Tab-separated table of C-alpha atoms and ligand atoms in Angstrom:
chain	number	residue	atom	x	y	z
Z	18	MET	CA	-6.080	-18.336	-11.009
Z	19	ARG	CA	-9.190	-16.863	-12.531
Z	20	GLN	CA	-8.885	-15.520	-16.053
Z	21	TYR	CA	-11.464	-12.956	-17.044
Z	22	TYR	CA	-11.112	-12.786	-20.810
Z	23	VAL	CA	-11.483	-15.596	-23.288
Z	24	MET	CA	-8.342	-14.541	-25.152
Z	25	SER	CA	-5.402	-16.404	-23.696
Z	26	GLN	CA	-2.763	-14.234	-22.070
Z	27	ARG	CA	-0.311	-16.898	-23.179
Z	28	ASP	CA	-0.454	-15.349	-26.666
Z	29	ARG	CA	1.117	-12.098	-25.448
Z	30	PHE	CA	4.342	-11.012	-23.835
Z	31	LEU	CA	3.118	-9.243	-20.705
Z	32	MET	CA	5.005	-6.158	-19.523
Z	33	ALA	CA	4.712	-3.904	-16.495
Z	34	GLY	CA	7.046	-2.177	-14.052
Z	35	VAL	CA	7.427	0.170	-11.130
Z	36	MET	CA	8.507	3.801	-11.472
Z	37	GLY	CA	10.287	5.340	-8.510
Z	38	TRP	CA	13.305	7.409	-7.507
Z	39	PRO	CA	15.080	5.555	-6.004
Z	40	VAL	CA	13.547	2.267	-7.080
Z	41	MET	CA	16.116	-0.500	-6.698
Z	42	HIS	CA	14.973	-1.253	-3.120
Z	43	SER	CA	11.503	-2.163	-4.438
Z	44	ARG	CA	10.352	-5.748	-3.864
Z	45	SER	CA	7.701	-5.424	-6.594
Z	46	PRO	CA	9.795	-7.005	-9.420
Z	47	LYS	CA	10.351	-10.098	-7.248
Z	48	LEU	CA	6.633	-10.333	-6.565
Z	49	HIS	CA	5.334	-9.873	-10.113
Z	50	ASN	CA	8.057	-11.972	-11.743
Z	51	TYR	CA	7.193	-14.773	-9.304
Z	52	TRP	CA	3.649	-14.757	-10.675
Z	53	PHE	CA	4.817	-14.794	-14.323
Z	54	ALA	CA	6.964	-17.850	-13.575
Z	55	HIS	CA	4.411	-19.536	-11.311
Z	56	TYR	CA	1.607	-19.302	-13.885
Z	57	GLY	CA	3.871	-20.117	-16.840
Z	58	LEU	CA	3.286	-16.752	-18.497
Z	59	ALA	CA	5.699	-15.001	-20.838
Z	60	GLY	CA	6.235	-11.598	-19.312
Z	61	THR	CA	8.434	-9.321	-17.257
Z	62	TYR	CA	8.140	-6.666	-14.563
Z	63	VAL	CA	10.989	-4.184	-14.377
Z	64	PRO	CA	12.200	-1.494	-11.970
Z	65	LEU	CA	12.186	1.867	-13.731
Z	66	ALA	CA	14.403	4.510	-12.107
Z	67	ILE	CA	12.563	7.683	-13.091
Z	68	LYS	CA	13.507	11.112	-11.745
Z	69	PRO	CA	10.602	13.413	-10.860
Z	70	GLU	CA	11.265	15.632	-13.899
Z	71	GLY	CA	11.093	12.594	-16.178
Z	72	LEU	CA	7.810	11.189	-14.907
Z	73	GLU	CA	5.502	12.561	-17.575
Z	74	ALA	CA	7.703	11.407	-20.474
Z	75	ALA	CA	8.147	7.998	-18.850
Z	76	LEU	CA	4.392	7.544	-18.392
Z	77	ARG	CA	3.754	8.529	-22.018
Z	78	ALA	CA	6.330	5.975	-23.145
Z	79	LEU	CA	4.419	3.074	-21.571
Z	80	ALA	CA	2.004	2.601	-24.469
Z	81	PRO	CA	4.537	2.731	-27.343
Z	82	LEU	CA	6.833	0.360	-25.444
Z	83	GLY	CA	4.018	-2.175	-25.127
Z	84	PHE	CA	3.591	-1.974	-21.339
Z	85	SER	CA	0.190	-2.818	-19.883
Z	86	GLY	CA	0.879	-0.354	-17.081
Z	87	CYS	CA	3.031	0.342	-14.050
Z	88	ASN	CA	3.050	0.881	-10.334
Z	89	LEU	CA	4.240	4.146	-8.831
Z	90	THR	CA	6.273	4.531	-5.695
Z	91	ILE	CA	8.053	7.339	-3.854
Z	92	PRO	CA	8.028	10.201	-4.915
Z	93	HIS	CA	5.582	9.927	-7.832
Z	94	LYS	CA	2.221	8.908	-6.376
Z	95	GLU	CA	0.734	12.353	-5.849
Z	96	ARG	CA	2.165	14.135	-8.887
Z	97	ALA	CA	0.960	11.451	-11.275
Z	98	LEU	CA	-2.636	12.464	-10.511
Z	99	ALA	CA	-2.244	15.468	-12.786
Z	100	LEU	CA	-0.414	13.552	-15.529
Z	101	VAL	CA	-2.737	10.674	-16.405
Z	102	ASP	CA	-5.834	10.965	-18.592
Z	103	ALA	CA	-8.332	9.540	-16.112
Z	104	VAL	CA	-8.332	8.983	-12.364
Z	105	ASP	CA	-10.725	6.569	-10.684
Z	106	PRO	CA	-12.849	7.844	-7.766
Z	107	VAL	CA	-10.878	5.934	-5.102
Z	108	ALA	CA	-7.535	7.374	-6.213
Z	109	ARG	CA	-9.111	10.825	-6.478
Z	110	ARG	CA	-10.409	10.539	-2.917
Z	111	ILE	CA	-7.085	9.212	-1.575
Z	112	GLY	CA	-5.235	11.919	-3.496
Z	113	ALA	CA	-2.586	9.634	-4.984
Z	114	ILE	CA	-2.100	7.029	-7.728
Z	115	SER	CA	-0.344	3.737	-7.050
Z	116	CYS	CA	-1.148	2.053	-10.358
Z	117	VAL	CA	-1.330	3.209	-13.990
Z	118	VAL	CA	-3.184	1.222	-16.636
Z	119	VAL	CA	-2.573	1.680	-20.374
Z	120	ARG	CA	-5.979	1.557	-22.039
Z	121	ARG	CA	-6.738	0.142	-25.474
Z	122	ASP	CA	-6.443	3.582	-27.110
Z	123	GLY	CA	-3.067	4.206	-25.411
Z	124	SER	CA	-4.470	6.657	-22.860
Z	125	LEU	CA	-3.552	6.270	-19.180
Z	126	ALA	CA	-5.877	5.537	-16.272
Z	127	GLY	CA	-4.767	5.964	-12.653
Z	128	SER	CA	-6.001	3.974	-9.669
Z	129	ASN	CA	-4.905	3.406	-6.083
Z	130	ASN	CA	-4.718	-0.138	-4.720
Z	131	ASP	CA	-2.899	0.613	-1.448
Z	132	GLY	CA	-6.127	0.738	0.550
Z	133	TYR	CA	-7.226	-2.570	-1.003
Z	134	GLY	CA	-3.878	-4.095	-0.029
Z	135	PHE	CA	-4.099	-2.695	3.492
Z	136	VAL	CA	-7.547	-4.203	4.125
Z	137	HIS	CA	-7.087	-7.552	2.368
Z	138	ASN	CA	-3.808	-8.237	4.145
Z	139	LEU	CA	-5.570	-7.521	7.414
Z	140	LEU	CA	-8.500	-9.783	6.577
Z	141	GLN	CA	-6.181	-12.608	5.486
Z	142	GLN	CA	-4.167	-12.422	8.707
Z	143	GLN	CA	-7.029	-11.519	11.098
Z	144	PRO	CA	-10.268	-12.762	9.483
Z	145	ASP	CA	-12.404	-11.562	12.423
Z	146	TRP	CA	-11.187	-7.981	12.110
Z	147	SER	CA	-13.832	-5.329	11.949
Z	148	ALA	CA	-13.165	-1.610	11.439
Z	149	ASP	CA	-15.866	-0.582	13.891
Z	150	ALA	CA	-14.570	-2.687	16.805
Z	151	GLY	CA	-13.394	0.509	18.559
Z	152	PRO	CA	-11.143	3.546	18.142
Z	153	VAL	CA	-8.298	3.197	15.642
Z	154	VAL	CA	-5.115	5.225	16.170
Z	155	VAL	CA	-3.281	6.105	12.942
Z	156	ILE	CA	0.247	7.512	13.230
Z	157	GLY	CA	1.316	9.551	10.205
Z	158	ALA	CA	-0.368	11.621	7.525
Z	159	GLY	CA	1.617	10.912	4.344
Z	160	GLY	CA	0.619	8.976	1.226
Z	161	GLY	CA	0.309	5.641	3.029
Z	162	ALA	CA	-1.833	7.230	5.746
Z	163	ARG	CA	-4.236	8.605	3.135
Z	164	ALA	CA	-4.950	5.113	1.787
Z	165	VAL	CA	-5.241	3.703	5.317
Z	166	VAL	CA	-7.618	6.411	6.564
Z	167	TYR	CA	-9.725	6.127	3.403
Z	168	SER	CA	-10.031	2.332	3.810
Z	169	LEU	CA	-10.804	2.458	7.520
Z	170	ALA	CA	-13.530	5.043	6.920
Z	171	GLU	CA	-14.932	2.997	4.002
Z	172	ARG	CA	-15.039	-0.089	6.203
Z	173	GLY	CA	-17.055	1.740	8.851
Z	174	ALA	CA	-14.493	2.906	11.429
Z	175	ARG	CA	-16.323	5.293	13.732
Z	176	GLU	CA	-13.334	6.937	15.412
Z	177	ILE	CA	-9.923	7.405	13.754
Z	178	ARG	CA	-7.469	9.189	16.038
Z	179	LEU	CA	-4.923	10.686	13.672
Z	180	THR	CA	-1.596	12.040	14.859
Z	181	ASN	CA	1.345	13.283	12.823
Z	182	ARG	CA	4.615	15.048	13.549
Z	183	THR	CA	3.524	17.886	11.241
Z	184	PHE	CA	0.125	18.721	12.658
Z	185	ALA	CA	-1.089	20.663	9.606
Z	186	ARG	CA	-0.865	17.509	7.449
Z	187	ALA	CA	-3.067	15.614	9.902
Z	188	GLN	CA	-5.530	18.503	9.912
Z	189	ALA	CA	-5.649	18.414	6.115
Z	190	LEU	CA	-6.697	14.747	6.267
Z	191	GLU	CA	-9.355	15.534	8.866
Z	192	ARG	CA	-10.739	18.235	6.563
Z	193	GLU	CA	-10.715	15.904	3.565
Z	194	PHE	CA	-12.101	12.768	5.194
Z	195	GLY	CA	-14.233	14.524	7.848
Z	196	SER	CA	-15.860	12.505	10.611
Z	197	PRO	CA	-14.701	9.953	11.855
Z	198	VAL	CA	-11.171	11.486	11.746
Z	199	LYS	CA	-10.076	13.321	14.896
Z	200	THR	CA	-6.632	14.895	14.906
Z	201	ILE	CA	-4.495	14.584	18.009
Z	202	ALA	CA	-1.393	16.659	18.795
Z	203	TRP	CA	1.874	14.754	18.272
Z	204	ASP	CA	2.828	15.248	21.943
Z	205	ASP	CA	-0.429	13.545	22.986
Z	206	ARG	CA	0.103	10.446	20.829
Z	207	HIS	CA	0.953	8.148	23.748
Z	208	ALA	CA	-2.281	9.020	25.601
Z	209	ALA	CA	-4.259	8.547	22.358
Z	210	LEU	CA	-3.711	4.782	22.673
Z	211	ASP	CA	-6.040	4.614	25.671
Z	212	GLY	CA	-8.988	2.339	24.851
Z	213	ALA	CA	-7.887	1.792	21.232
Z	214	ALA	CA	-8.936	-1.352	19.352
Z	215	MET	CA	-6.219	-0.915	16.752
Z	216	LEU	CA	-2.971	0.990	16.148
Z	217	VAL	CA	-1.540	1.574	12.677
Z	218	ASN	CA	1.892	3.021	11.941
Z	219	THR	CA	2.031	4.679	8.533
Z	220	THR	CA	5.161	6.765	9.150
Z	221	SER	CA	8.553	5.770	7.789
Z	222	GLN	CA	9.821	5.435	11.372
Z	223	GLY	CA	11.063	1.924	12.085
Z	224	MET	CA	12.077	1.442	8.458
Z	225	VAL	CA	15.651	0.332	7.872
Z	226	GLY	CA	17.900	3.383	8.207
Z	227	GLU	CA	15.287	5.322	10.214
Z	228	SER	CA	14.839	5.656	13.981
Z	229	PRO	CA	12.209	3.484	15.657
Z	230	LEU	CA	8.791	5.093	16.092
Z	231	ASP	CA	8.842	7.009	19.372
Z	232	LEU	CA	5.646	5.669	20.926
Z	233	ALA	CA	5.120	4.250	24.449
Z	234	LEU	CA	2.647	1.378	24.341
Z	235	ASP	CA	1.852	1.307	28.095
Z	236	GLY	CA	-1.632	2.755	27.601
Z	237	LEU	CA	-2.553	0.449	24.696
Z	238	PRO	CA	-5.028	-2.310	25.640
Z	239	THR	CA	-3.466	-5.747	25.099
Z	240	SER	CA	-6.566	-6.648	23.081
Z	241	ALA	CA	-5.619	-4.068	20.423
Z	242	LEU	CA	-4.299	-5.110	17.035
Z	243	VAL	CA	-1.042	-3.432	15.965
Z	244	TYR	CA	-0.379	-3.023	12.230
Z	245	ASP	CA	2.813	-1.541	10.786
Z	246	ILE	CA	2.697	-0.779	7.052
Z	247	VAL	CA	6.507	-0.526	6.996
Z	248	TYR	CA	7.828	-3.854	5.680
Z	249	VAL	CA	11.604	-3.338	5.580
Z	250	PRO	CA	12.408	-4.819	8.064
Z	251	LEU	CA	9.490	-7.206	8.350
Z	252	GLN	CA	9.531	-7.113	12.137
Z	253	THR	CA	9.808	-3.428	12.979
Z	254	PRO	CA	10.729	-2.241	16.489
Z	255	LEU	CA	7.061	-1.258	16.921
Z	256	LEU	CA	5.831	-4.787	16.117
Z	257	ALA	CA	8.461	-6.316	18.420
Z	258	ALA	CA	7.399	-3.993	21.256
Z	259	ALA	CA	3.719	-4.731	20.608
Z	260	ARG	CA	4.263	-8.487	20.775
Z	261	GLN	CA	6.209	-8.058	23.989
Z	262	HIS	CA	3.271	-6.029	25.312
Z	263	GLY	CA	0.915	-8.918	24.475
Z	264	ASN	CA	-0.746	-7.516	21.338
Z	265	ARG	CA	-1.544	-9.287	18.074
Z	266	THR	CA	0.411	-7.836	15.155
Z	267	VAL	CA	0.165	-7.521	11.361
Z	268	ASP	CA	3.211	-6.644	9.255
Z	269	GLY	CA	3.248	-4.602	6.050
Z	270	LEU	CA	4.492	-7.197	3.557
Z	271	GLY	CA	1.020	-8.577	2.883
Z	272	MET	CA	-0.201	-5.068	2.002
Z	273	LEU	CA	2.364	-4.987	-0.811
Z	274	LEU	CA	1.350	-8.472	-1.972
Z	275	HIS	CA	-2.390	-7.823	-1.969
Z	276	GLN	CA	-2.254	-4.436	-3.730
Z	277	ALA	CA	-0.695	-6.241	-6.690
Z	278	ARG	CA	-3.811	-8.344	-7.358
Z	279	PRO	CA	-6.110	-5.567	-8.629
Z	280	ALA	CA	-3.172	-4.329	-10.722
Z	281	TRP	CA	-3.012	-7.711	-12.502
Z	282	GLN	CA	-6.753	-7.690	-13.006
Z	283	ALA	CA	-6.515	-4.280	-14.674
Z	284	TRP	CA	-3.331	-4.912	-16.683
Z	285	PHE	CA	-3.712	-8.532	-17.750
Z	286	ALA	CA	-7.302	-9.584	-16.876
Z	287	LEU	CA	-5.828	-12.209	-14.553
Z	288	ASP	CA	-6.390	-12.761	-10.853
Z	289	PRO	CA	-3.262	-14.234	-9.223
Z	290	GLU	CA	-3.204	-15.573	-5.672
Z	291	VAL	CA	-1.372	-14.371	-2.586
Z	292	THR	CA	-0.073	-17.626	-1.115
Z	293	PRO	CA	2.266	-18.589	1.743
Z	294	GLU	CA	4.808	-19.635	-0.920
Z	295	LEU	CA	4.768	-16.163	-2.502
Z	296	ARG	CA	5.179	-14.589	0.921
Z	297	ALA	CA	8.138	-16.897	1.649
Z	298	VAL	CA	9.807	-15.901	-1.639
Z	299	LEU	CA	9.547	-12.242	-0.668
Z	300	GLU	CA	10.584	-12.876	2.932
Z	301	ALA	CA	13.750	-14.542	1.651
Z	302	THR	CA	14.815	-11.196	0.151
Z	303	PHE	CA	15.030	-9.501	3.568
R	420	LIG	N1	3.211	-2.043	2.888
R	420	LIG	C1	2.953	-1.301	1.837
R	420	LIG	O1	2.450	-1.775	0.797
R	420	LIG	C2	3.223	0.174	1.900
R	420	LIG	C3	2.508	1.086	1.084
R	420	LIG	C4	2.788	2.457	1.207
R	420	LIG	C5	3.788	2.885	2.097
R	420	LIG	N2	4.464	1.958	2.837
R	420	LIG	C6	5.518	2.384	3.778
R	420	LIG	O2	5.008	3.376	4.640
R	420	LIG	C7	6.022	4.310	4.980
R	420	LIG	C8	5.547	5.729	4.687
R	420	LIG	O3	5.347	5.839	3.289
R	420	LIG	P1	4.558	7.096	2.664
R	420	LIG	O4	4.462	6.862	1.214
R	420	LIG	O5	3.309	7.383	3.445
R	420	LIG	O6	5.624	8.272	2.948
R	420	LIG	P2	5.367	9.832	3.066
R	420	LIG	O7	4.184	10.242	2.255
R	420	LIG	O8	6.682	10.473	2.799
R	420	LIG	O9	4.979	10.075	4.622
R	420	LIG	C9	5.934	9.861	5.631
R	420	LIG	C10	5.265	9.950	7.003
R	420	LIG	O10	6.263	9.647	7.985
R	420	LIG	C11	6.345	10.742	8.918
R	420	LIG	N3	7.706	10.896	9.409
R	420	LIG	C12	8.840	10.939	8.664
R	420	LIG	N4	9.912	11.128	9.487
R	420	LIG	C13	9.416	11.190	10.748
R	420	LIG	C14	10.014	11.378	12.034
R	420	LIG	N5	11.340	11.523	12.188
R	420	LIG	N6	9.208	11.382	13.138
R	420	LIG	C15	7.880	11.220	12.996
R	420	LIG	N7	7.236	11.058	11.804
R	420	LIG	C16	8.008	11.039	10.703
R	420	LIG	C17	5.899	11.929	8.116
R	420	LIG	O11	5.537	12.964	9.000
R	420	LIG	P3	5.607	14.514	8.501
R	420	LIG	O12	4.302	14.783	7.803
R	420	LIG	O13	5.780	15.272	9.768
R	420	LIG	O14	6.794	14.627	7.592
R	420	LIG	C18	4.712	11.334	7.343
R	420	LIG	O15	3.582	11.213	8.168
R	420	LIG	C19	7.273	3.877	4.189
R	420	LIG	O16	8.082	3.081	5.022
R	420	LIG	C20	6.696	3.033	3.068
R	420	LIG	O17	7.607	2.061	2.606
R	420	LIG	C21	4.204	0.619	2.777
């Protein structure tokens, strides 16, 4: 692990957490606490069950409690934009904060590492992947979709076919991200797979407790890569269907693992590794 500052982090008790409502389903404590143990660091990462009306007070409590920062999950990512003292350009563009950093003066800086996690998971699992290999179909237009569309556009995707149950939300993303985003009516989603190089599910469909994503893969070229950002369960019905159809697949767990690295760099000036062992530890929780 690279360590950026000369001061040893072993001299401090390192603290961070995740704020969400609900939050107990989060795999983030398992992930971050694995790194504390693996690198022999004194520290802890805790789930923080924070109701929406308590978010501002909870964020302001981070500094006095000695936290280096926190992650944000459902439903806080968008609202936190207005509550922190500074927002980095990536988070501003995505329109949501996934990570809060307590600065030296106690003020709060917001960033968004979901797009980083999305891309670095992809590159680890499919090193030859290129965003401009052909049309990319993105299903969904929520918070996850924003980070995905931002990253694909940043990486040079030339055509992003975006479809969402609520059409107006997809149109809002097209307005914000402009070309290369092209919105497609929800009823036309099956036909949108024609000639695609990649398909990404960013909806909550397929998640445990939810119905499978209603999408017929017949028109999808077998050369296309299929990526589901849902990671509970690891093998979603969409990924199972894609493998049956002959496509390569990428699951969403690695996105969670990789987004945690820039958080550690910002909180602790440390750069932990995403290894097969870490992945196995998380997989064992499913
Ligand atoms: N792997 C990771 O690190 C990672 C990171 C972020 C998110 N995620 C996962 O991604 C999923 C979405 O998260 P999010 O934060 O983007 O949630 P979100 O902002 O609430 O967006 C939910 C999306 O799902 C769609 N949807 C919900 N019910 C649907 C239905 N019955 N039929 C069709 N579409 C439906 C919504 O469409 P409408 O606009 O029509 O409501 C919207 O596009 C969750 O499973 C989350 O755990 C994973």
